[in-house]
Amino acid sequence: MRKFPLNFLWGTATAAYQIEGAARLEGRGPSIWDAFSHIPGKIHDGHTGDVACDHYHRYEEDIALLKDMGVNCYRFSISWSRILPQGRGQVNEKGVAFYNKLIDLLIENDIEPWVTIYHWDLPLALQIEMDGLMNPAIATCFADFARICFARFGDRIRHWITLNEPWCCALLGHGSGDFAPGRESETEPYLVAHNLLRAHAYMVDVYRREFQSTQRGVIGITNNSNWYRPLTDSEEDRAASERALDFTLGWFVEPIYCGCYPQTMRDRIGSKLPEFTEDDRALLRGSSDFFGLNHYSTNLAAEPPSSGIMEKKARIGGGIMGEHGVDLTDDPSWKQTDMGWNIVPWGLRELLCWISTRYGHPPIYVTENGCAMPGEGDREVALNDTGRVEFFKEYLGACHEAIERGADLRGYMSWGMMDNFEWEYGESKRFGLIWVDFENQDRYPKASYHWYSNVCKNNGLED
Ligand code: PNW
């Protein structure tokens, strides 16, 4: 048995728009994802999150499933437009009541709630009235929303995550246009990223000044990153792999740990990259009590051919704008998930060790890791998901090795708890430990649910 440290947190994660449904019920206002998912052609087969897993009505059943799974924490996000239907102003008490019930029931079941304040579902009113994440004033809207969350829920919350994967909002929301609000631009991603970093810093500032001393929780941010392995041992390829990390992870992490964007980004992007004011810099530095990491895959990174022409398709890599100047490829021997993402367990080990060394051994939580597997539209196939069991076994083995090598990894949350609305893929990509019948929202635990349950209960991996 490979045991994990005492008090290791074992959990699973979800996001409001992906599971809640009840999109127009009990006072919830629309978000940019409601608007986007209803535009024909944006989402696979025209799916939307209108109903999703209907978690809003089935949260009791879902918490019972979490309890049986044996997790000691559960990460979910709060739908901003359920709390503030117009994004600001009047609070919707029914929305507050829903999260109160959810949080209380989790705690009654000895499951620690981990709350993500923003998992991409910006209130539509803020998009229309002020151009959403493009407006620098949005940072104050985030802070005001966060203050309401702390005031209403913070007496029971010990772990807050300000933002989930700002990289996705910037590049997929405003670069490629694959995500809401569907903007395609070569300049907007840098402005959006900048505003989100400021929003993060403002939220943390509110928590620390107004709540932390009485509520005694911690607050941080979750970023996503692949690992990038140099294609060859050459100095150029090694520099390219570092650059890929800078453009994915460093973009959002260096400002928090060092107060400014990575040098490689400043060199290559020049004046398109905004600069922080001294005040913002001061708020950003040290603004994450822990390092939240979502990790899904690994690529090979190389210095591009001298022509400088690169494919922009590798969007999960160091950006889609090509400015990183990295050629990203896959090793043909790597197996892939149903998303076409490479399964490379040691990549997580390398990434955890790299983060640990580079940022001074922060406490790290893997707040998402998981896979969609092919054929799972068929329930029989999905319930016997040996591929996913293998995936988790190997990625958790990699976590264990990273801990042995000195990384201060304190928790692991699988993505996701159950099949859900998988953004532009709708219901067609299934990441869950639990299979969901989207006709009637019935739940069926997969083999991986039972396997993961053993890991949680043993606090370790059986050999
Ligand atoms: C994460 N990429 O999204 C999100 O936090 C989840 O909401 C999502 O369901 C999960 O991963 C699985 O996709 C990502 O293209 C979406 O690089 C896209 C990318 C990365 C993460």
Short mmCIF file of C-alpha atoms and ligand atoms in Angstrom, two decimals:
data_model
loop_
_atom_site.label_atom_id
_atom_site.label_comp_id
_atom_site.label_asym_id
_atom_site.label_seq_id
_atom_site.Cartn_x
_atom_site.Cartn_y
_atom_site.Cartn_z
CA MET A 1 0.00 0.00 0.00
CA ARG A 2 1.37 3.41 -0.95
CA LYS A 3 0.02 5.61 1.85
CA PHE A 4 -0.56 9.34 1.50
CA PRO A 5 0.28 11.82 4.27
CA LEU A 6 -1.93 12.01 7.34
CA ASN A 7 -4.87 14.40 6.80
CA PHE A 8 -4.50 14.27 3.03
CA LEU A 9 -7.63 15.66 1.40
CA TRP A 10 -9.48 13.38 -0.99
CA GLY A 11 -12.21 14.91 -3.03
CA THR A 12 -13.95 15.38 -6.29
CA ALA A 13 -15.00 18.53 -8.13
CA THR A 14 -17.85 20.12 -10.08
CA ALA A 15 -18.87 23.53 -11.42
CA ALA A 16 -22.24 25.24 -11.12
CA TYR A 17 -23.14 25.65 -14.79
CA GLN A 18 -22.03 22.12 -15.60
CA ILE A 19 -24.31 20.37 -13.09
CA GLU A 20 -26.98 22.57 -11.53
CA GLY A 21 -29.56 23.08 -14.25
CA ALA A 22 -32.56 25.08 -12.98
CA ALA A 23 -31.25 27.84 -15.18
CA ARG A 24 -34.36 29.97 -15.07
CA LEU A 25 -35.76 28.90 -11.73
CA GLU A 26 -36.05 30.55 -8.34
CA GLY A 27 -34.76 33.92 -9.39
CA ARG A 28 -31.53 32.93 -11.13
CA GLY A 29 -30.48 35.44 -13.77
CA PRO A 30 -28.81 34.48 -17.04
CA SER A 31 -25.04 34.11 -17.38
CA ILE A 32 -22.82 34.38 -20.44
CA TRP A 33 -22.91 30.59 -20.67
CA ASP A 34 -26.71 30.55 -20.92
CA ALA A 35 -26.51 33.00 -23.78
CA PHE A 36 -23.61 31.24 -25.48
CA SER A 37 -24.97 27.71 -25.21
CA HIS A 38 -28.21 28.83 -26.86
CA ILE A 39 -26.47 30.17 -29.95
CA PRO A 40 -26.90 27.53 -32.68
CA GLY A 41 -23.64 25.83 -33.61
CA LYS A 42 -21.66 26.71 -30.51
CA ILE A 43 -22.25 23.51 -28.53
CA HIS A 44 -22.21 19.91 -29.68
CA ASP A 45 -25.72 18.86 -30.79
CA GLY A 46 -27.23 22.07 -29.44
CA HIS A 47 -26.93 20.94 -25.82
CA THR A 48 -27.26 23.52 -23.05
CA GLY A 49 -26.91 23.62 -19.28
CA ASP A 50 -30.63 24.38 -18.84
CA VAL A 51 -31.11 21.10 -16.97
CA ALA A 52 -27.62 19.50 -16.96
CA CYS A 53 -27.56 17.02 -14.03
CA ASP A 54 -30.44 18.82 -12.31
CA HIS A 55 -28.21 18.98 -9.26
CA TYR A 56 -30.20 21.98 -8.02
CA HIS A 57 -33.05 19.59 -7.24
CA ARG A 58 -30.98 16.46 -6.57
CA TYR A 59 -28.23 17.75 -4.31
CA GLU A 60 -29.34 15.50 -1.46
CA GLU A 61 -28.97 12.39 -3.59
CA ASP A 62 -25.61 13.71 -4.81
CA ILE A 63 -24.30 14.32 -1.32
CA ALA A 64 -25.35 10.79 -0.38
CA LEU A 65 -23.26 9.55 -3.30
CA LEU A 66 -20.31 11.64 -2.10
CA LYS A 67 -20.72 10.25 1.38
CA ASP A 68 -20.67 6.67 0.08
CA MET A 69 -17.66 7.50 -2.04
CA GLY A 70 -15.82 8.37 1.16
CA VAL A 71 -14.36 11.71 0.08
CA ASN A 72 -13.48 14.15 2.85
CA CYS A 73 -13.86 17.24 0.67
CA TYR A 74 -15.98 18.37 -2.25
CA ARG A 75 -15.21 21.27 -4.58
CA PHE A 76 -18.12 23.12 -6.20
CA SER A 77 -18.67 26.60 -7.57
CA ILE A 78 -21.25 29.26 -6.84
CA SER A 79 -23.39 30.53 -9.68
CA TRP A 80 -22.93 34.31 -9.51
CA SER A 81 -26.21 35.01 -11.29
CA ARG A 82 -28.10 32.79 -8.85
CA ILE A 83 -26.91 35.04 -6.01
CA LEU A 84 -26.99 38.32 -7.95
CA PRO A 85 -29.30 37.88 -10.96
CA GLN A 86 -28.12 41.18 -12.45
CA GLY A 87 -24.50 40.67 -11.45
CA ARG A 88 -24.74 43.37 -8.80
CA GLY A 89 -27.41 44.97 -6.66
CA GLN A 90 -30.29 42.90 -5.34
CA VAL A 91 -29.43 39.55 -3.71
CA ASN A 92 -31.61 36.57 -4.64
CA GLU A 93 -32.31 34.97 -1.26
CA LYS A 94 -33.46 31.71 -2.85
CA GLY A 95 -30.02 31.31 -4.39
CA VAL A 96 -28.35 31.95 -1.05
CA ALA A 97 -30.68 29.41 0.55
CA PHE A 98 -29.66 26.75 -1.97
CA TYR A 99 -25.95 27.07 -1.18
CA ASN A 100 -26.67 27.22 2.54
CA LYS A 101 -28.52 23.90 2.33
CA LEU A 102 -25.73 22.39 0.24
CA ILE A 103 -22.97 23.54 2.59
CA ASP A 104 -24.82 22.48 5.74
CA LEU A 105 -25.57 19.03 4.39
CA LEU A 106 -21.95 18.51 3.30
CA ILE A 107 -20.71 19.45 6.76
CA GLU A 108 -23.29 17.19 8.40
CA ASN A 109 -21.79 14.39 6.34
CA ASP A 110 -18.20 15.27 7.31
CA ILE A 111 -17.38 16.47 3.82
CA GLU A 112 -15.47 19.74 3.76
CA PRO A 113 -16.92 22.20 1.24
CA TRP A 114 -14.33 23.83 -1.04
CA VAL A 115 -15.86 26.79 -2.80
CA THR A 116 -14.86 28.18 -6.17
CA ILE A 117 -16.22 31.71 -6.42
CA TYR A 118 -15.95 31.95 -10.20
CA HIS A 119 -16.05 29.04 -12.63
CA TRP A 120 -16.72 31.01 -15.84
CA ASP A 121 -20.42 31.86 -15.54
CA LEU A 122 -20.33 35.66 -15.55
CA PRO A 123 -23.78 37.26 -15.15
CA LEU A 124 -24.97 38.23 -18.62
CA ALA A 125 -25.95 41.71 -17.43
CA LEU A 126 -22.29 42.50 -16.71
CA GLN A 127 -21.34 41.36 -20.21
CA ILE A 128 -23.97 43.54 -21.83
CA GLU A 129 -23.70 46.61 -19.61
CA MET A 130 -19.94 46.83 -19.20
CA ASP A 131 -18.30 44.46 -21.68
CA GLY A 132 -17.62 41.84 -19.00
CA LEU A 133 -14.05 40.80 -18.38
CA MET A 134 -12.75 43.41 -20.83
CA ASN A 135 -13.66 46.25 -18.47
CA PRO A 136 -11.07 47.01 -15.76
CA ALA A 137 -13.96 47.91 -13.43
CA ILE A 138 -15.03 44.26 -13.46
CA ALA A 139 -12.48 43.59 -10.70
CA THR A 140 -14.64 45.58 -8.28
CA CYS A 141 -17.74 43.59 -9.31
CA PHE A 142 -15.85 40.39 -8.48
CA ALA A 143 -14.83 41.80 -5.12
CA ASP A 144 -18.40 42.84 -4.32
CA PHE A 145 -19.76 39.42 -5.26
CA ALA A 146 -17.02 37.68 -3.28
CA ARG A 147 -17.84 39.83 -0.23
CA ILE A 148 -21.42 38.55 -0.34
CA CYS A 149 -20.15 34.95 -0.55
CA PHE A 150 -17.82 35.44 2.43
CA ALA A 151 -20.53 37.16 4.46
CA ARG A 152 -23.21 34.58 3.74
CA PHE A 153 -21.20 31.34 3.66
CA GLY A 154 -17.78 32.09 5.11
CA ASP A 155 -18.61 31.04 8.67
CA ARG A 156 -18.52 27.44 7.39
CA ILE A 157 -15.91 27.62 4.62
CA ARG A 158 -12.23 26.94 5.29
CA HIS A 159 -11.02 26.88 1.66
CA TRP A 160 -11.90 29.45 -0.96
CA ILE A 161 -10.79 29.44 -4.59
CA THR A 162 -11.24 32.83 -6.24
CA LEU A 163 -11.01 31.83 -9.90
CA ASN A 164 -10.97 28.58 -11.82
CA GLU A 165 -8.52 28.51 -14.73
CA PRO A 166 -8.40 32.16 -15.82
CA TRP A 167 -6.32 30.90 -18.77
CA CYS A 168 -9.49 29.35 -20.23
CA CYS A 169 -11.51 32.56 -19.83
CA ALA A 170 -8.79 34.55 -21.52
CA LEU A 171 -7.79 32.24 -24.36
CA LEU A 172 -10.89 30.17 -25.01
CA GLY A 173 -13.40 32.89 -24.15
CA HIS A 174 -11.63 35.80 -25.84
CA GLY A 175 -8.98 34.26 -28.12
CA SER A 176 -10.36 31.22 -29.96
CA GLY A 177 -14.00 31.98 -29.18
CA ASP A 178 -14.71 28.36 -28.18
CA PHE A 179 -16.05 29.43 -24.79
CA ALA A 180 -18.45 32.16 -23.72
CA PRO A 181 -18.56 35.00 -24.54
CA GLY A 182 -17.18 33.63 -27.83
CA ARG A 183 -14.84 36.45 -28.74
CA GLU A 184 -12.01 35.93 -31.22
CA SER A 185 -9.10 38.24 -30.76
CA GLU A 186 -5.32 38.37 -30.59
CA THR A 187 -5.25 41.16 -28.05
CA GLU A 188 -8.25 40.62 -25.76
CA PRO A 189 -6.82 37.55 -23.96
CA TYR A 190 -4.06 39.67 -22.41
CA LEU A 191 -6.51 42.30 -21.19
CA VAL A 192 -8.92 39.71 -19.83
CA ALA A 193 -6.12 37.85 -18.05
CA HIS A 194 -4.96 41.13 -16.57
CA ASN A 195 -8.41 42.05 -15.29
CA LEU A 196 -8.93 38.57 -13.87
CA LEU A 197 -5.65 38.72 -11.99
CA ARG A 198 -6.70 42.07 -10.54
CA ALA A 199 -10.11 40.61 -9.71
CA HIS A 200 -8.41 37.73 -7.91
CA ALA A 201 -6.25 40.15 -5.92
CA TYR A 202 -9.26 42.30 -4.96
CA MET A 203 -11.23 39.27 -3.77
CA VAL A 204 -8.33 38.08 -1.64
CA ASP A 205 -7.91 41.58 -0.25
CA VAL A 206 -11.56 41.69 0.80
CA TYR A 207 -11.26 38.31 2.48
CA ARG A 208 -8.08 39.16 4.33
CA ARG A 209 -9.18 42.58 5.50
CA GLU A 210 -12.79 41.83 6.38
CA PHE A 211 -13.16 38.13 7.09
CA GLN A 212 -10.02 36.05 7.53
CA SER A 213 -9.35 36.95 11.16
CA THR A 214 -12.79 35.79 12.26
CA GLN A 215 -13.53 33.07 9.72
CA ARG A 216 -10.02 31.58 9.73
CA GLY A 217 -10.14 30.10 6.26
CA VAL A 218 -7.58 30.25 3.49
CA ILE A 219 -7.97 31.58 -0.03
CA GLY A 220 -6.17 30.91 -3.28
CA ILE A 221 -6.50 30.55 -7.01
CA THR A 222 -6.64 27.49 -9.27
CA ASN A 223 -4.72 27.49 -12.53
CA ASN A 224 -4.50 24.86 -15.23
CA SER A 225 -1.38 23.67 -16.92
CA ASN A 226 -0.06 20.82 -18.96
CA TRP A 227 3.50 19.65 -18.52
CA TYR A 228 5.80 20.38 -21.47
CA ARG A 229 8.65 18.04 -22.05
CA PRO A 230 11.49 19.25 -24.31
CA LEU A 231 11.41 17.30 -27.56
CA THR A 232 15.18 16.90 -27.50
CA ASP A 233 17.90 17.70 -25.02
CA SER A 234 18.95 20.77 -26.99
CA GLU A 235 19.16 24.08 -25.21
CA GLU A 236 16.61 25.53 -27.66
CA ASP A 237 14.02 22.86 -26.93
CA ARG A 238 14.56 23.15 -23.21
CA ALA A 239 14.03 26.88 -23.44
CA ALA A 240 10.90 26.26 -25.55
CA SER A 241 9.42 24.00 -22.87
CA GLU A 242 10.10 26.60 -20.16
CA ARG A 243 8.47 29.19 -22.39
CA ALA A 244 5.40 27.02 -22.85
CA LEU A 245 5.07 26.82 -19.06
CA ASP A 246 5.56 30.58 -18.77
CA PHE A 247 2.80 31.25 -21.28
CA THR A 248 0.34 28.88 -19.62
CA LEU A 249 1.06 28.80 -15.91
CA GLY A 250 3.62 31.55 -15.38
CA TRP A 251 1.26 34.08 -16.97
CA PHE A 252 -1.08 33.72 -13.98
CA VAL A 253 1.31 32.58 -11.29
CA GLU A 254 4.36 34.86 -11.63
CA PRO A 255 2.30 37.99 -10.89
CA ILE A 256 1.12 36.32 -7.69
CA TYR A 257 4.47 34.99 -6.57
CA CYS A 258 6.76 37.66 -8.06
CA GLY A 259 4.57 40.68 -8.88
CA CYS A 260 4.98 40.69 -12.65
CA TYR A 261 4.49 38.68 -15.83
CA PRO A 262 7.24 36.25 -16.91
CA GLN A 263 10.19 37.88 -18.66
CA THR A 264 9.67 35.62 -21.70
CA MET A 265 6.15 37.00 -22.12
CA ARG A 266 7.26 40.59 -21.72
CA ASP A 267 9.98 40.02 -24.31
CA ARG A 268 7.69 38.49 -26.89
CA ILE A 269 4.44 40.33 -26.40
CA GLY A 270 5.78 43.76 -25.71
CA SER A 271 3.27 46.54 -25.36
CA LYS A 272 0.26 44.26 -25.92
CA LEU A 273 0.92 42.95 -22.40
CA PRO A 274 -0.56 45.37 -19.86
CA GLU A 275 1.40 46.48 -16.82
CA PHE A 276 0.27 46.36 -13.22
CA THR A 277 0.07 49.55 -11.21
CA GLU A 278 2.11 49.62 -8.01
CA ASP A 279 -1.10 49.19 -6.02
CA ASP A 280 -2.20 46.16 -8.02
CA ARG A 281 1.26 44.68 -7.73
CA ALA A 282 1.23 45.04 -3.98
CA LEU A 283 -2.18 43.36 -3.76
CA LEU A 284 -1.15 40.56 -6.10
CA ARG A 285 2.11 39.60 -4.45
CA GLY A 286 1.50 36.77 -2.00
CA SER A 287 -2.21 36.68 -2.81
CA SER A 288 -2.63 32.90 -2.80
CA ASP A 289 -2.46 30.91 0.43
CA PHE A 290 -2.02 27.70 -1.58
CA PHE A 291 -1.26 26.60 -5.12
CA GLY A 292 -4.37 25.18 -6.83
CA LEU A 293 -3.58 23.11 -9.91
CA ASN A 294 -5.82 21.56 -12.54
CA HIS A 295 -3.88 19.17 -14.71
CA TYR A 296 -4.92 17.07 -17.67
CA SER A 297 -2.09 16.36 -20.08
CA THR A 298 1.48 16.65 -21.36
CA ASN A 299 2.95 17.75 -24.70
CA LEU A 300 6.37 17.82 -26.30
CA ALA A 301 7.79 21.29 -26.77
CA ALA A 302 10.33 22.36 -29.35
CA GLU A 303 11.84 25.45 -30.85
CA PRO A 304 9.84 25.98 -34.05
CA PRO A 305 11.43 25.55 -37.45
CA SER A 306 13.20 28.72 -38.57
CA SER A 307 10.30 29.70 -40.82
CA GLY A 308 8.51 30.64 -37.59
CA ILE A 309 5.21 29.36 -38.96
CA MET A 310 3.41 27.31 -36.40
CA GLU A 311 0.11 25.62 -36.10
CA LYS A 312 -2.23 27.36 -33.74
CA LYS A 313 -4.27 24.29 -33.00
CA ALA A 314 -2.54 23.13 -29.84
CA ARG A 315 -4.79 25.23 -27.72
CA ILE A 316 -4.28 23.25 -24.56
CA GLY A 317 -0.65 24.18 -24.81
CA GLY A 318 1.10 27.43 -24.24
CA GLY A 319 -1.50 29.56 -25.95
CA ILE A 320 -3.20 29.73 -29.28
CA MET A 321 -1.75 32.96 -30.48
CA GLY A 322 1.59 31.61 -31.52
CA GLU A 323 3.46 34.32 -29.65
CA HIS A 324 5.00 31.80 -27.30
CA GLY A 325 7.03 30.51 -30.24
CA VAL A 326 6.78 26.90 -29.19
CA ASP A 327 6.05 23.95 -31.42
CA LEU A 328 3.84 21.56 -29.48
CA THR A 329 3.53 17.94 -30.54
CA ASP A 330 2.63 14.56 -29.11
CA ASP A 331 4.71 11.43 -28.77
CA PRO A 332 2.94 8.89 -30.99
CA SER A 333 3.40 6.19 -28.35
CA TRP A 334 1.24 8.09 -25.85
CA LYS A 335 -2.31 6.92 -25.34
CA GLN A 336 -5.02 9.57 -25.47
CA THR A 337 -8.33 10.23 -23.79
CA ASP A 338 -11.62 10.88 -25.59
CA MET A 339 -10.64 14.57 -25.64
CA GLY A 340 -7.50 13.69 -27.59
CA TRP A 341 -5.44 14.64 -24.52
CA ASN A 342 -2.27 12.61 -23.96
CA ILE A 343 -2.17 10.28 -20.97
CA VAL A 344 1.26 10.87 -19.44
CA PRO A 345 1.14 10.28 -15.67
CA TRP A 346 4.77 11.21 -14.99
CA GLY A 347 4.01 14.64 -16.48
CA LEU A 348 2.01 15.44 -13.34
CA ARG A 349 4.92 14.35 -11.15
CA GLU A 350 7.31 16.56 -13.09
CA LEU A 351 4.92 19.51 -12.99
CA LEU A 352 4.34 19.19 -9.22
CA CYS A 353 8.09 19.04 -8.58
CA TRP A 354 8.71 21.99 -10.91
CA ILE A 355 6.07 24.12 -9.16
CA SER A 356 7.44 23.16 -5.79
CA THR A 357 10.99 24.16 -6.66
CA ARG A 358 10.12 27.24 -8.65
CA TYR A 359 7.68 28.80 -6.20
CA GLY A 360 9.31 27.97 -2.88
CA HIS A 361 7.50 24.76 -1.86
CA PRO A 362 3.96 26.12 -1.51
CA PRO A 363 1.17 23.86 -0.25
CA ILE A 364 -0.31 22.42 -3.44
CA TYR A 365 -3.76 21.01 -4.09
CA VAL A 366 -4.62 19.21 -7.29
CA THR A 367 -8.10 20.65 -7.69
CA GLU A 368 -8.86 18.76 -10.93
CA ASN A 369 -7.44 15.75 -12.74
CA GLY A 370 -9.34 13.20 -14.76
CA CYS A 371 -10.31 11.96 -18.18
CA ALA A 372 -13.16 11.47 -20.63
CA MET A 373 -13.12 7.98 -22.11
CA PRO A 374 -14.56 6.91 -25.45
CA GLY A 375 -17.78 4.96 -25.80
CA GLU A 376 -19.27 6.14 -22.53
CA GLY A 377 -22.48 7.31 -24.14
CA ASP A 378 -23.28 3.61 -23.68
CA ARG A 379 -24.02 2.95 -20.04
CA GLU A 380 -22.70 -0.61 -20.03
CA VAL A 381 -19.37 0.54 -21.44
CA ALA A 382 -19.17 3.42 -18.99
CA LEU A 383 -19.91 1.40 -15.88
CA ASN A 384 -16.97 -0.86 -16.63
CA ASP A 385 -14.50 2.01 -17.04
CA THR A 386 -11.24 0.16 -16.54
CA GLY A 387 -9.42 2.80 -18.60
CA ARG A 388 -10.36 5.50 -16.11
CA VAL A 389 -9.32 3.32 -13.16
CA GLU A 390 -5.96 2.85 -14.84
CA PHE A 391 -5.73 6.61 -15.45
CA PHE A 392 -6.36 7.47 -11.79
CA LYS A 393 -4.10 4.70 -10.52
CA GLU A 394 -1.19 6.02 -12.56
CA TYR A 395 -1.79 9.72 -11.98
CA LEU A 396 -2.17 9.13 -8.23
CA GLY A 397 1.03 7.09 -8.32
CA ALA A 398 2.68 10.15 -9.87
CA CYS A 399 1.30 12.33 -7.05
CA HIS A 400 2.74 9.91 -4.52
CA GLU A 401 6.15 10.13 -6.18
CA ALA A 402 6.01 13.93 -6.19
CA ILE A 403 5.34 13.88 -2.44
CA GLU A 404 8.29 11.51 -1.94
CA ARG A 405 10.42 14.00 -3.86
CA GLY A 406 9.44 16.80 -1.54
CA ALA A 407 6.37 18.45 -3.08
CA ASP A 408 3.96 19.64 -0.36
CA LEU A 409 0.88 18.13 -2.01
CA ARG A 410 -1.99 18.22 0.46
CA GLY A 411 -5.00 17.11 -1.49
CA TYR A 412 -6.36 15.66 -4.71
CA MET A 413 -9.75 16.18 -6.34
CA SER A 414 -10.83 14.12 -9.28
CA TRP A 415 -12.69 15.71 -12.17
CA GLY A 416 -15.47 15.21 -12.15
CA MET A 417 -17.84 13.83 -9.68
CA MET A 418 -20.35 12.92 -12.39
CA ASP A 419 -20.85 13.24 -16.13
CA ASN A 420 -21.98 16.78 -16.82
CA PHE A 421 -22.39 19.57 -19.35
CA GLU A 422 -18.86 19.53 -20.76
CA TRP A 423 -18.82 23.08 -22.17
CA GLU A 424 -18.64 23.11 -25.98
CA TYR A 425 -18.83 19.31 -26.04
CA GLY A 426 -22.19 19.36 -24.30
CA GLU A 427 -23.13 15.93 -22.99
CA SER A 428 -20.86 14.12 -25.46
CA LYS A 429 -17.71 13.93 -23.30
CA ARG A 430 -18.02 12.14 -19.99
CA PHE A 431 -15.49 12.73 -17.21
CA GLY A 432 -17.56 11.44 -14.28
CA LEU A 433 -17.00 8.81 -11.62
CA ILE A 434 -20.78 8.54 -11.85
CA TRP A 435 -22.66 7.98 -15.10
CA VAL A 436 -25.61 10.27 -15.68
CA ASP A 437 -28.58 9.40 -17.86
CA PHE A 438 -29.35 12.80 -19.36
CA GLU A 439 -32.88 11.69 -20.30
CA ASN A 440 -33.96 11.44 -16.68
CA GLN A 441 -30.87 12.47 -14.65
CA ASP A 442 -30.55 9.05 -13.02
CA ARG A 443 -27.11 8.38 -11.56
CA TYR A 444 -25.06 5.16 -11.82
CA PRO A 445 -21.66 4.81 -10.10
CA LYS A 446 -18.94 3.62 -12.48
CA ALA A 447 -16.24 1.08 -11.55
CA SER A 448 -13.87 4.04 -11.06
CA TYR A 449 -16.21 5.39 -8.35
CA HIS A 450 -15.79 2.20 -6.36
CA TRP A 451 -12.06 2.10 -7.00
CA TYR A 452 -11.59 5.74 -5.95
CA SER A 453 -13.73 5.12 -2.91
CA ASN A 454 -11.18 2.53 -1.74
CA VAL A 455 -8.34 4.98 -2.22
CA CYS A 456 -10.14 7.61 -0.14
CA LYS A 457 -11.00 5.16 2.62
CA ASN A 458 -7.44 3.68 2.72
CA ASN A 459 -5.72 7.03 2.28
CA GLY A 460 -3.53 5.17 -0.16
CA LEU A 461 -3.07 3.10 -3.26
CA GLU A 462 -3.20 -0.66 -3.08
CA ASP A 463 -0.33 -2.26 -5.01
C1 PNW B 1 -11.37 22.24 -17.05
N1 PNW B 1 -8.16 23.21 -22.55
O1 PNW B 1 -11.52 22.83 -18.28
C2 PNW B 1 -12.51 22.86 -16.26
O2 PNW B 1 -12.12 23.42 -15.03
C3 PNW B 1 -13.71 22.00 -16.13
O3 PNW B 1 -14.83 22.80 -15.97
C4 PNW B 1 -13.81 21.06 -17.32
O4 PNW B 1 -15.00 20.34 -17.34
C5 PNW B 1 -12.60 20.14 -17.25
O5 PNW B 1 -11.40 20.88 -17.26
C6 PNW B 1 -12.54 19.10 -18.37
O6 PNW B 1 -12.47 19.70 -19.62
C7 PNW B 1 -10.63 22.85 -19.30
O7 PNW B 1 -8.63 23.22 -23.69
C8 PNW B 1 -11.16 23.03 -20.56
O8 PNW B 1 -6.96 23.31 -22.38
C9 PNW B 1 -10.34 23.16 -21.64
C10 PNW B 1 -8.99 23.08 -21.46
C11 PNW B 1 -8.43 22.89 -20.19
C12 PNW B 1 -9.27 22.77 -19.11
#
